[in-house]
JSON list of C-alpha atoms in Angstrom, two decimals:
[
{"chain": "A", "resi": 30, "resn": "MET", "atom": "CA", "xyz": [-4.09, 5.71, 0.86]},
{"chain": "A", "resi": 31, "resn": "ILE", "atom": "CA", "xyz": [-3.67, 2.46, 2.76]},
{"chain": "A", "resi": 32, "resn": "GLY", "atom": "CA", "xyz": [-0.28, 1.80, 4.34]},
{"chain": "A", "resi": 33, "resn": "GLY", "atom": "CA", "xyz": [1.26, -0.58, 6.83]},
{"chain": "A", "resi": 34, "resn": "LEU", "atom": "CA", "xyz": [3.83, -3.31, 7.12]},
{"chain": "A", "resi": 35, "resn": "PRO", "atom": "CA", "xyz": [3.70, -6.32, 4.80]},
{"chain": "A", "resi": 36, "resn": "ALA", "atom": "CA", "xyz": [1.18, -9.04, 5.77]},
{"chain": "A", "resi": 37, "resn": "THR", "atom": "CA", "xyz": [-1.22, -6.72, 7.60]},
{"chain": "A", "resi": 38, "resn": "GLY", "atom": "CA", "xyz": [-3.96, -7.03, 4.97]},
{"chain": "A", "resi": 39, "resn": "LYS", "atom": "CA", "xyz": [-3.37, -3.95, 2.81]},
{"chain": "A", "resi": 40, "resn": "SER", "atom": "CA", "xyz": [-3.81, -5.63, -0.58]},
{"chain": "A", "resi": 41, "resn": "THR", "atom": "CA", "xyz": [-6.85, -7.63, 0.47]},
{"chain": "A", "resi": 42, "resn": "VAL", "atom": "CA", "xyz": [-8.59, -4.61, 1.99]},
{"chain": "A", "resi": 43, "resn": "GLY", "atom": "CA", "xyz": [-7.52, -2.12, -0.68]},
{"chain": "A", "resi": 44, "resn": "ARG", "atom": "CA", "xyz": [-8.64, -4.28, -3.58]},
{"chain": "A", "resi": 45, "resn": "ALA", "atom": "CA", "xyz": [-11.96, -5.16, -1.95]},
{"chain": "A", "resi": 46, "resn": "VAL", "atom": "CA", "xyz": [-12.83, -1.56, -1.07]},
{"chain": "A", "resi": 47, "resn": "ALA", "atom": "CA", "xyz": [-11.88, -0.35, -4.56]},
{"chain": "A", "resi": 48, "resn": "ARG", "atom": "CA", "xyz": [-13.93, -3.13, -6.17]},
{"chain": "A", "resi": 49, "resn": "ARG", "atom": "CA", "xyz": [-16.91, -2.45, -3.91]},
{"chain": "A", "resi": 50, "resn": "PHE", "atom": "CA", "xyz": [-17.02, 1.22, -4.88]},
{"chain": "A", "resi": 51, "resn": "GLY", "atom": "CA", "xyz": [-15.90, 1.08, -8.50]},
{"chain": "A", "resi": 52, "resn": "ALA", "atom": "CA", "xyz": [-12.64, 2.86, -7.69]},
{"chain": "A", "resi": 53, "resn": "SER", "atom": "CA", "xyz": [-9.16, 2.28, -9.05]},
{"chain": "A", "resi": 54, "resn": "HIS", "atom": "CA", "xyz": [-6.72, 0.26, -6.96]},
{"chain": "A", "resi": 55, "resn": "LEU", "atom": "CA", "xyz": [-3.05, 1.18, -7.22]},
{"chain": "A", "resi": 56, "resn": "GLY", "atom": "CA", "xyz": [-0.79, -1.42, -5.63]},
{"chain": "A", "resi": 57, "resn": "ILE", "atom": "CA", "xyz": [2.84, -0.44, -5.36]},
{"chain": "A", "resi": 58, "resn": "ASP", "atom": "CA", "xyz": [3.94, -4.11, -5.50]},
{"chain": "A", "resi": 59, "resn": "THR", "atom": "CA", "xyz": [2.29, -4.56, -8.90]},
{"chain": "A", "resi": 60, "resn": "ILE", "atom": "CA", "xyz": [3.99, -1.44, -10.26]},
{"chain": "A", "resi": 61, "resn": "ARG", "atom": "CA", "xyz": [7.41, -2.26, -8.83]},
{"chain": "A", "resi": 62, "resn": "GLN", "atom": "CA", "xyz": [7.32, -5.89, -9.98]},
{"chain": "A", "resi": 63, "resn": "SER", "atom": "CA", "xyz": [6.35, -4.77, -13.49]},
{"chain": "A", "resi": 64, "resn": "LEU", "atom": "CA", "xyz": [9.32, -2.40, -13.53]},
{"chain": "A", "resi": 65, "resn": "TYR", "atom": "CA", "xyz": [11.67, -5.15, -12.32]},
{"chain": "A", "resi": 66, "resn": "ALA", "atom": "CA", "xyz": [10.35, -7.53, -14.98]},
{"chain": "A", "resi": 67, "resn": "PHE", "atom": "CA", "xyz": [10.91, -4.85, -17.62]},
{"chain": "A", "resi": 68, "resn": "ALA", "atom": "CA", "xyz": [14.44, -4.25, -16.32]},
{"chain": "A", "resi": 69, "resn": "GLU", "atom": "CA", "xyz": [15.28, -7.94, -16.64]},
{"chain": "A", "resi": 70, "resn": "ARG", "atom": "CA", "xyz": [14.60, -7.72, -20.39]},
{"chain": "A", "resi": 71, "resn": "GLY", "atom": "CA", "xyz": [16.65, -4.54, -20.86]},
{"chain": "A", "resi": 72, "resn": "THR", "atom": "CA", "xyz": [20.33, -3.81, -21.19]},
{"chain": "A", "resi": 73, "resn": "ASP", "atom": "CA", "xyz": [20.83, -1.61, -18.13]},
{"chain": "A", "resi": 74, "resn": "THR", "atom": "CA", "xyz": [19.24, -3.90, -15.59]},
{"chain": "A", "resi": 75, "resn": "ASP", "atom": "CA", "xyz": [21.31, -2.71, -12.63]},
{"chain": "A", "resi": 76, "resn": "ALA", "atom": "CA", "xyz": [20.45, 0.96, -13.18]},
{"chain": "A", "resi": 77, "resn": "LEU", "atom": "CA", "xyz": [16.71, 0.36, -13.50]},
{"chain": "A", "resi": 78, "resn": "CYS", "atom": "CA", "xyz": [16.60, -2.04, -10.55]},
{"chain": "A", "resi": 79, "resn": "HIS", "atom": "CA", "xyz": [18.45, 0.56, -8.47]},
{"chain": "A", "resi": 80, "resn": "ALA", "atom": "CA", "xyz": [15.92, 3.22, -9.54]},
{"chain": "A", "resi": 81, "resn": "VAL", "atom": "CA", "xyz": [12.97, 0.95, -8.71]},
{"chain": "A", "resi": 82, "resn": "SER", "atom": "CA", "xyz": [14.34, 0.12, -5.28]},
{"chain": "A", "resi": 83, "resn": "HIS", "atom": "CA", "xyz": [14.89, 3.83, -4.60]},
{"chain": "A", "resi": 84, "resn": "GLY", "atom": "CA", "xyz": [11.45, 5.17, -5.35]},
{"chain": "A", "resi": 85, "resn": "LEU", "atom": "CA", "xyz": [10.67, 4.84, -9.05]},
{"chain": "A", "resi": 86, "resn": "GLY", "atom": "CA", "xyz": [7.66, 2.63, -8.26]},
{"chain": "A", "resi": 87, "resn": "TYR", "atom": "CA", "xyz": [6.25, 5.28, -5.95]},
{"chain": "A", "resi": 88, "resn": "GLY", "atom": "CA", "xyz": [6.90, 7.96, -8.56]},
{"chain": "A", "resi": 89, "resn": "VAL", "atom": "CA", "xyz": [4.92, 5.99, -11.13]},
{"chain": "A", "resi": 90, "resn": "ALA", "atom": "CA", "xyz": [2.13, 5.41, -8.60]},
{"chain": "A", "resi": 91, "resn": "PHE", "atom": "CA", "xyz": [1.93, 9.13, -7.74]},
{"chain": "A", "resi": 92, "resn": "ALA", "atom": "CA", "xyz": [1.70, 10.03, -11.44]},
{"chain": "A", "resi": 93, "resn": "LEU", "atom": "CA", "xyz": [-1.00, 7.41, -12.09]},
{"chain": "A", "resi": 94, "resn": "ALA", "atom": "CA", "xyz": [-3.00, 8.52, -9.05]},
{"chain": "A", "resi": 95, "resn": "GLU", "atom": "CA", "xyz": [-2.81, 12.15, -10.14]},
{"chain": "A", "resi": 96, "resn": "ASP", "atom": "CA", "xyz": [-3.90, 11.24, -13.66]},
{"chain": "A", "resi": 97, "resn": "LEU", "atom": "CA", "xyz": [-6.84, 9.16, -12.40]},
{"chain": "A", "resi": 98, "resn": "HIS", "atom": "CA", "xyz": [-7.89, 11.83, -9.87]},
{"chain": "A", "resi": 99, "resn": "SER", "atom": "CA", "xyz": [-7.78, 14.51, -12.57]},
{"chain": "A", "resi": 100, "resn": "GLN", "atom": "CA", "xyz": [-10.27, 12.38, -14.52]},
{"chain": "A", "resi": 101, "resn": "GLY", "atom": "CA", "xyz": [-12.60, 12.38, -11.52]},
{"chain": "A", "resi": 102, "resn": "GLN", "atom": "CA", "xyz": [-11.84, 8.82, -10.47]},
{"chain": "A", "resi": 103, "resn": "CYS", "atom": "CA", "xyz": [-11.50, 7.61, -6.90]},
{"chain": "A", "resi": 104, "resn": "VAL", "atom": "CA", "xyz": [-8.19, 5.89, -6.17]},
{"chain": "A", "resi": 105, "resn": "PHE", "atom": "CA", "xyz": [-7.28, 3.49, -3.39]},
{"chain": "A", "resi": 106, "resn": "ALA", "atom": "CA", "xyz": [-3.48, 3.43, -3.26]},
{"chain": "A", "resi": 107, "resn": "GLU", "atom": "CA", "xyz": [-1.94, 0.61, -1.27]},
{"chain": "A", "resi": 108, "resn": "CYS", "atom": "CA", "xyz": [1.69, 0.42, -0.23]},
{"chain": "A", "resi": 109, "resn": "VAL", "atom": "CA", "xyz": [3.88, -0.06, 2.85]},
{"chain": "A", "resi": 110, "resn": "ASN", "atom": "CA", "xyz": [4.47, 3.69, 2.92]},
{"chain": "A", "resi": 111, "resn": "SER", "atom": "CA", "xyz": [7.15, 3.41, 5.58]},
{"chain": "A", "resi": 112, "resn": "ARG", "atom": "CA", "xyz": [8.60, 6.88, 5.00]},
{"chain": "A", "resi": 113, "resn": "LYS", "atom": "CA", "xyz": [7.19, 10.28, 5.87]},
{"chain": "A", "resi": 114, "resn": "ALA", "atom": "CA", "xyz": [8.25, 11.58, 2.44]},
{"chain": "A", "resi": 115, "resn": "THR", "atom": "CA", "xyz": [5.98, 9.15, 0.59]},
{"chain": "A", "resi": 116, "resn": "ARG", "atom": "CA", "xyz": [3.06, 9.91, 2.91]},
{"chain": "A", "resi": 117, "resn": "HIS", "atom": "CA", "xyz": [3.52, 13.61, 2.23]},
{"chain": "A", "resi": 118, "resn": "ALA", "atom": "CA", "xyz": [3.72, 12.92, -1.51]},
{"chain": "A", "resi": 119, "resn": "TRP", "atom": "CA", "xyz": [0.35, 11.08, -1.50]},
{"chain": "A", "resi": 120, "resn": "ALA", "atom": "CA", "xyz": [-1.21, 14.04, 0.32]},
{"chain": "A", "resi": 121, "resn": "ALA", "atom": "CA", "xyz": [0.30, 16.43, -2.24]},
{"chain": "A", "resi": 122, "resn": "VAL", "atom": "CA", "xyz": [-1.25, 14.44, -5.10]},
{"chain": "A", "resi": 123, "resn": "ALA", "atom": "CA", "xyz": [-4.65, 14.81, -3.47]},
{"chain": "A", "resi": 124, "resn": "ARG", "atom": "CA", "xyz": [-4.15, 18.56, -2.93]},
{"chain": "A", "resi": 125, "resn": "ARG", "atom": "CA", "xyz": [-3.09, 19.13, -6.54]},
{"chain": "A", "resi": 126, "resn": "THR", "atom": "CA", "xyz": [-6.19, 17.35, -7.84]},
{"chain": "A", "resi": 127, "resn": "ASP", "atom": "CA", "xyz": [-8.66, 18.53, -5.16]},
{"chain": "A", "resi": 128, "resn": "ALA", "atom": "CA", "xyz": [-9.30, 14.87, -4.32]},
{"chain": "A", "resi": 129, "resn": "GLN", "atom": "CA", "xyz": [-10.64, 13.74, -0.98]},
{"chain": "A", "resi": 130, "resn": "PHE", "atom": "CA", "xyz": [-7.75, 12.22, 0.99]},
{"chain": "A", "resi": 131, "resn": "HIS", "atom": "CA", "xyz": [-7.77, 9.70, 3.80]},
{"chain": "A", "resi": 132, "resn": "GLU", "atom": "CA", "xyz": [-4.71, 8.04, 5.32]},
{"chain": "A", "resi": 133, "resn": "VAL", "atom": "CA", "xyz": [-5.26, 4.58, 6.71]},
{"chain": "A", "resi": 134, "resn": "GLU", "atom": "CA", "xyz": [-2.65, 2.47, 8.47]},
{"chain": "A", "resi": 135, "resn": "LEU", "atom": "CA", "xyz": [-3.27, -1.23, 8.90]},
{"chain": "A", "resi": 136, "resn": "LEU", "atom": "CA", "xyz": [-1.42, -3.09, 11.60]},
{"chain": "A", "resi": 137, "resn": "CYS", "atom": "CA", "xyz": [-1.53, -6.56, 13.10]},
{"chain": "A", "resi": 138, "resn": "SER", "atom": "CA", "xyz": [-0.98, -6.18, 16.84]},
{"chain": "A", "resi": 139, "resn": "ASP", "atom": "CA", "xyz": [-0.56, -9.91, 17.44]},
{"chain": "A", "resi": 140, "resn": "PRO", "atom": "CA", "xyz": [3.07, -10.77, 16.54]},
{"chain": "A", "resi": 141, "resn": "ALA", "atom": "CA", "xyz": [2.36, -14.51, 16.28]},
{"chain": "A", "resi": 142, "resn": "GLU", "atom": "CA", "xyz": [-0.56, -13.94, 13.91]},
{"chain": "A", "resi": 143, "resn": "HIS", "atom": "CA", "xyz": [1.43, -11.41, 11.90]},
{"chain": "A", "resi": 144, "resn": "GLU", "atom": "CA", "xyz": [4.33, -13.85, 11.55]},
{"chain": "A", "resi": 145, "resn": "HIS", "atom": "CA", "xyz": [1.94, -16.65, 10.56]},
{"chain": "A", "resi": 146, "resn": "ARG", "atom": "CA", "xyz": [0.42, -14.44, 7.85]},
{"chain": "A", "resi": 147, "resn": "ALA", "atom": "CA", "xyz": [3.85, -13.42, 6.59]},
{"chain": "A", "resi": 148, "resn": "THR", "atom": "CA", "xyz": [5.16, -16.97, 6.40]},
{"chain": "A", "resi": 149, "resn": "THR", "atom": "CA", "xyz": [2.08, -18.69, 4.95]},
{"chain": "A", "resi": 150, "resn": "ARG", "atom": "CA", "xyz": [0.69, -16.24, 2.42]},
{"chain": "A", "resi": 151, "resn": "THR", "atom": "CA", "xyz": [0.91, -16.84, -1.28]},
{"chain": "A", "resi": 152, "resn": "VAL", "atom": "CA", "xyz": [1.97, -14.33, -3.88]},
{"chain": "A", "resi": 153, "resn": "ASP", "atom": "CA", "xyz": [-0.62, -13.15, -6.39]},
{"chain": "A", "resi": 154, "resn": "ILE", "atom": "CA", "xyz": [1.74, -10.99, -8.43]},
{"chain": "A", "resi": 155, "resn": "PRO", "atom": "CA", "xyz": [3.86, -13.15, -10.76]},
{"chain": "A", "resi": 156, "resn": "GLY", "atom": "CA", "xyz": [7.53, -13.04, -9.85]},
{"chain": "A", "resi": 157, "resn": "LEU", "atom": "CA", "xyz": [7.10, -10.91, -6.73]},
{"chain": "A", "resi": 158, "resn": "PRO", "atom": "CA", "xyz": [9.42, -12.08, -3.94]},
{"chain": "A", "resi": 159, "resn": "LEU", "atom": "CA", "xyz": [7.65, -11.80, -0.60]},
{"chain": "A", "resi": 160, "resn": "PRO", "atom": "CA", "xyz": [9.59, -10.39, 2.36]},
{"chain": "A", "resi": 161, "resn": "THR", "atom": "CA", "xyz": [10.58, -12.81, 5.09]},
{"chain": "A", "resi": 162, "resn": "TRP", "atom": "CA", "xyz": [9.41, -12.34, 8.66]},
{"chain": "A", "resi": 163, "resn": "GLN", "atom": "CA", "xyz": [12.89, -11.09, 9.49]},
{"chain": "A", "resi": 164, "resn": "ASP", "atom": "CA", "xyz": [12.66, -8.56, 6.63]},
{"chain": "A", "resi": 165, "resn": "ILE", "atom": "CA", "xyz": [9.37, -7.31, 8.04]},
{"chain": "A", "resi": 166, "resn": "THR", "atom": "CA", "xyz": [10.52, -7.04, 11.67]},
{"chain": "A", "resi": 167, "resn": "GLN", "atom": "CA", "xyz": [13.77, -5.29, 10.73]},
{"chain": "A", "resi": 168, "resn": "ARG", "atom": "CA", "xyz": [12.23, -2.88, 8.23]},
{"chain": "A", "resi": 169, "resn": "ALA", "atom": "CA", "xyz": [12.66, 0.83, 8.89]},
{"chain": "A", "resi": 170, "resn": "TYR", "atom": "CA", "xyz": [9.18, 2.22, 9.46]},
{"chain": "A", "resi": 171, "resn": "ALA", "atom": "CA", "xyz": [8.81, 5.87, 10.46]},
{"chain": "A", "resi": 172, "resn": "PRO", "atom": "CA", "xyz": [5.96, 6.69, 12.83]},
{"chain": "A", "resi": 173, "resn": "TRP", "atom": "CA", "xyz": [3.11, 8.65, 11.28]},
{"chain": "A", "resi": 174, "resn": "ASP", "atom": "CA", "xyz": [3.34, 12.34, 12.10]},
{"chain": "A", "resi": 175, "resn": "ARG", "atom": "CA", "xyz": [-0.24, 13.45, 11.56]},
{"chain": "A", "resi": 176, "resn": "PRO", "atom": "CA", "xyz": [-3.73, 12.19, 12.33]},
{"chain": "A", "resi": 177, "resn": "HIS", "atom": "CA", "xyz": [-4.77, 9.12, 10.38]},
{"chain": "A", "resi": 178, "resn": "LEU", "atom": "CA", "xyz": [-7.08, 6.16, 10.75]},
{"chain": "A", "resi": 179, "resn": "THR", "atom": "CA", "xyz": [-5.42, 3.10, 12.28]},
{"chain": "A", "resi": 180, "resn": "LEU", "atom": "CA", "xyz": [-7.12, -0.28, 11.97]},
{"chain": "A", "resi": 181, "resn": "ASP", "atom": "CA", "xyz": [-5.88, -3.40, 13.74]},
{"chain": "A", "resi": 182, "resn": "THR", "atom": "CA", "xyz": [-6.45, -6.51, 11.62]},
{"chain": "A", "resi": 183, "resn": "ALA", "atom": "CA", "xyz": [-5.42, -9.00, 14.32]},
{"chain": "A", "resi": 184, "resn": "GLY", "atom": "CA", "xyz": [-7.99, -11.69, 15.02]},
{"chain": "A", "resi": 185, "resn": "LYS", "atom": "CA", "xyz": [-10.41, -10.39, 12.39]},
{"chain": "A", "resi": 186, "resn": "PRO", "atom": "CA", "xyz": [-11.44, -11.67, 8.99]},
{"chain": "A", "resi": 187, "resn": "PRO", "atom": "CA", "xyz": [-10.72, -9.25, 6.12]},
{"chain": "A", "resi": 188, "resn": "GLU", "atom": "CA", "xyz": [-14.44, -8.49, 5.67]},
{"chain": "A", "resi": 189, "resn": "HIS", "atom": "CA", "xyz": [-14.54, -7.03, 9.18]},
{"chain": "A", "resi": 190, "resn": "THR", "atom": "CA", "xyz": [-11.70, -4.60, 8.38]},
{"chain": "A", "resi": 191, "resn": "ILE", "atom": "CA", "xyz": [-13.29, -3.71, 5.03]},
{"chain": "A", "resi": 192, "resn": "THR", "atom": "CA", "xyz": [-16.60, -2.90, 6.74]},
{"chain": "A", "resi": 193, "resn": "GLU", "atom": "CA", "xyz": [-14.86, -1.01, 9.54]},
{"chain": "A", "resi": 194, "resn": "LEU", "atom": "CA", "xyz": [-12.95, 1.09, 7.01]},
{"chain": "A", "resi": 195, "resn": "THR", "atom": "CA", "xyz": [-15.94, 1.93, 4.84]},
{"chain": "A", "resi": 196, "resn": "ASN", "atom": "CA", "xyz": [-18.11, 2.74, 7.87]},
{"chain": "A", "resi": 197, "resn": "THR", "atom": "CA", "xyz": [-15.49, 4.89, 9.56]},
{"chain": "A", "resi": 198, "resn": "LEU", "atom": "CA", "xyz": [-14.82, 6.90, 6.42]},
{"chain": "A", "resi": 199, "resn": "GLY", "atom": "CA", "xyz": [-18.51, 7.11, 5.55]},
{"chain": "A", "resi": 200, "resn": "ILE", "atom": "CA", "xyz": [-17.88, 5.68, 2.11]},
{"chain": "A", "resi": 201, "resn": "THR", "atom": "CA", "xyz": [-20.99, 4.64, 0.25]},
{"chain": "A", "resi": 202, "resn": "PRO", "atom": "CA", "xyz": [-21.25, 3.18, -3.24]}
]
């Protein structure tokens, strides 16, 4: 599971690592935006949008990860994961399926670089509204309460972080 604030490189790293090793990539933004798009076509838009913004996307992601793990597939889940409850839920999915579990937090320690990334990136998920820099800096983000791998993406190209992650975890294709 790869977590961290928006614009730290989670999607880029998660997708590349999953692709490199033939694993499944589960991006919470893709799931949530699909649910929002579905809600816009339905009759009870407000109720579904409320459910999505209060965890439905994570619930779908947990179920998909569990299903894929139970089929013997490796899953790289990527999401902000700002709450302890969601971090514990990812770990529970791994326990229930006897899957290997690693928690990785990406951060960008250079505020100017982080802001530049946040304000200049383009969206690759149709319709997904990107958070503003103010949204990112004011976001509630609980500190991690157990050992995990932390990688700082500041001043590094994505390939460096991808290599650092795969080497540290000992992941081989």
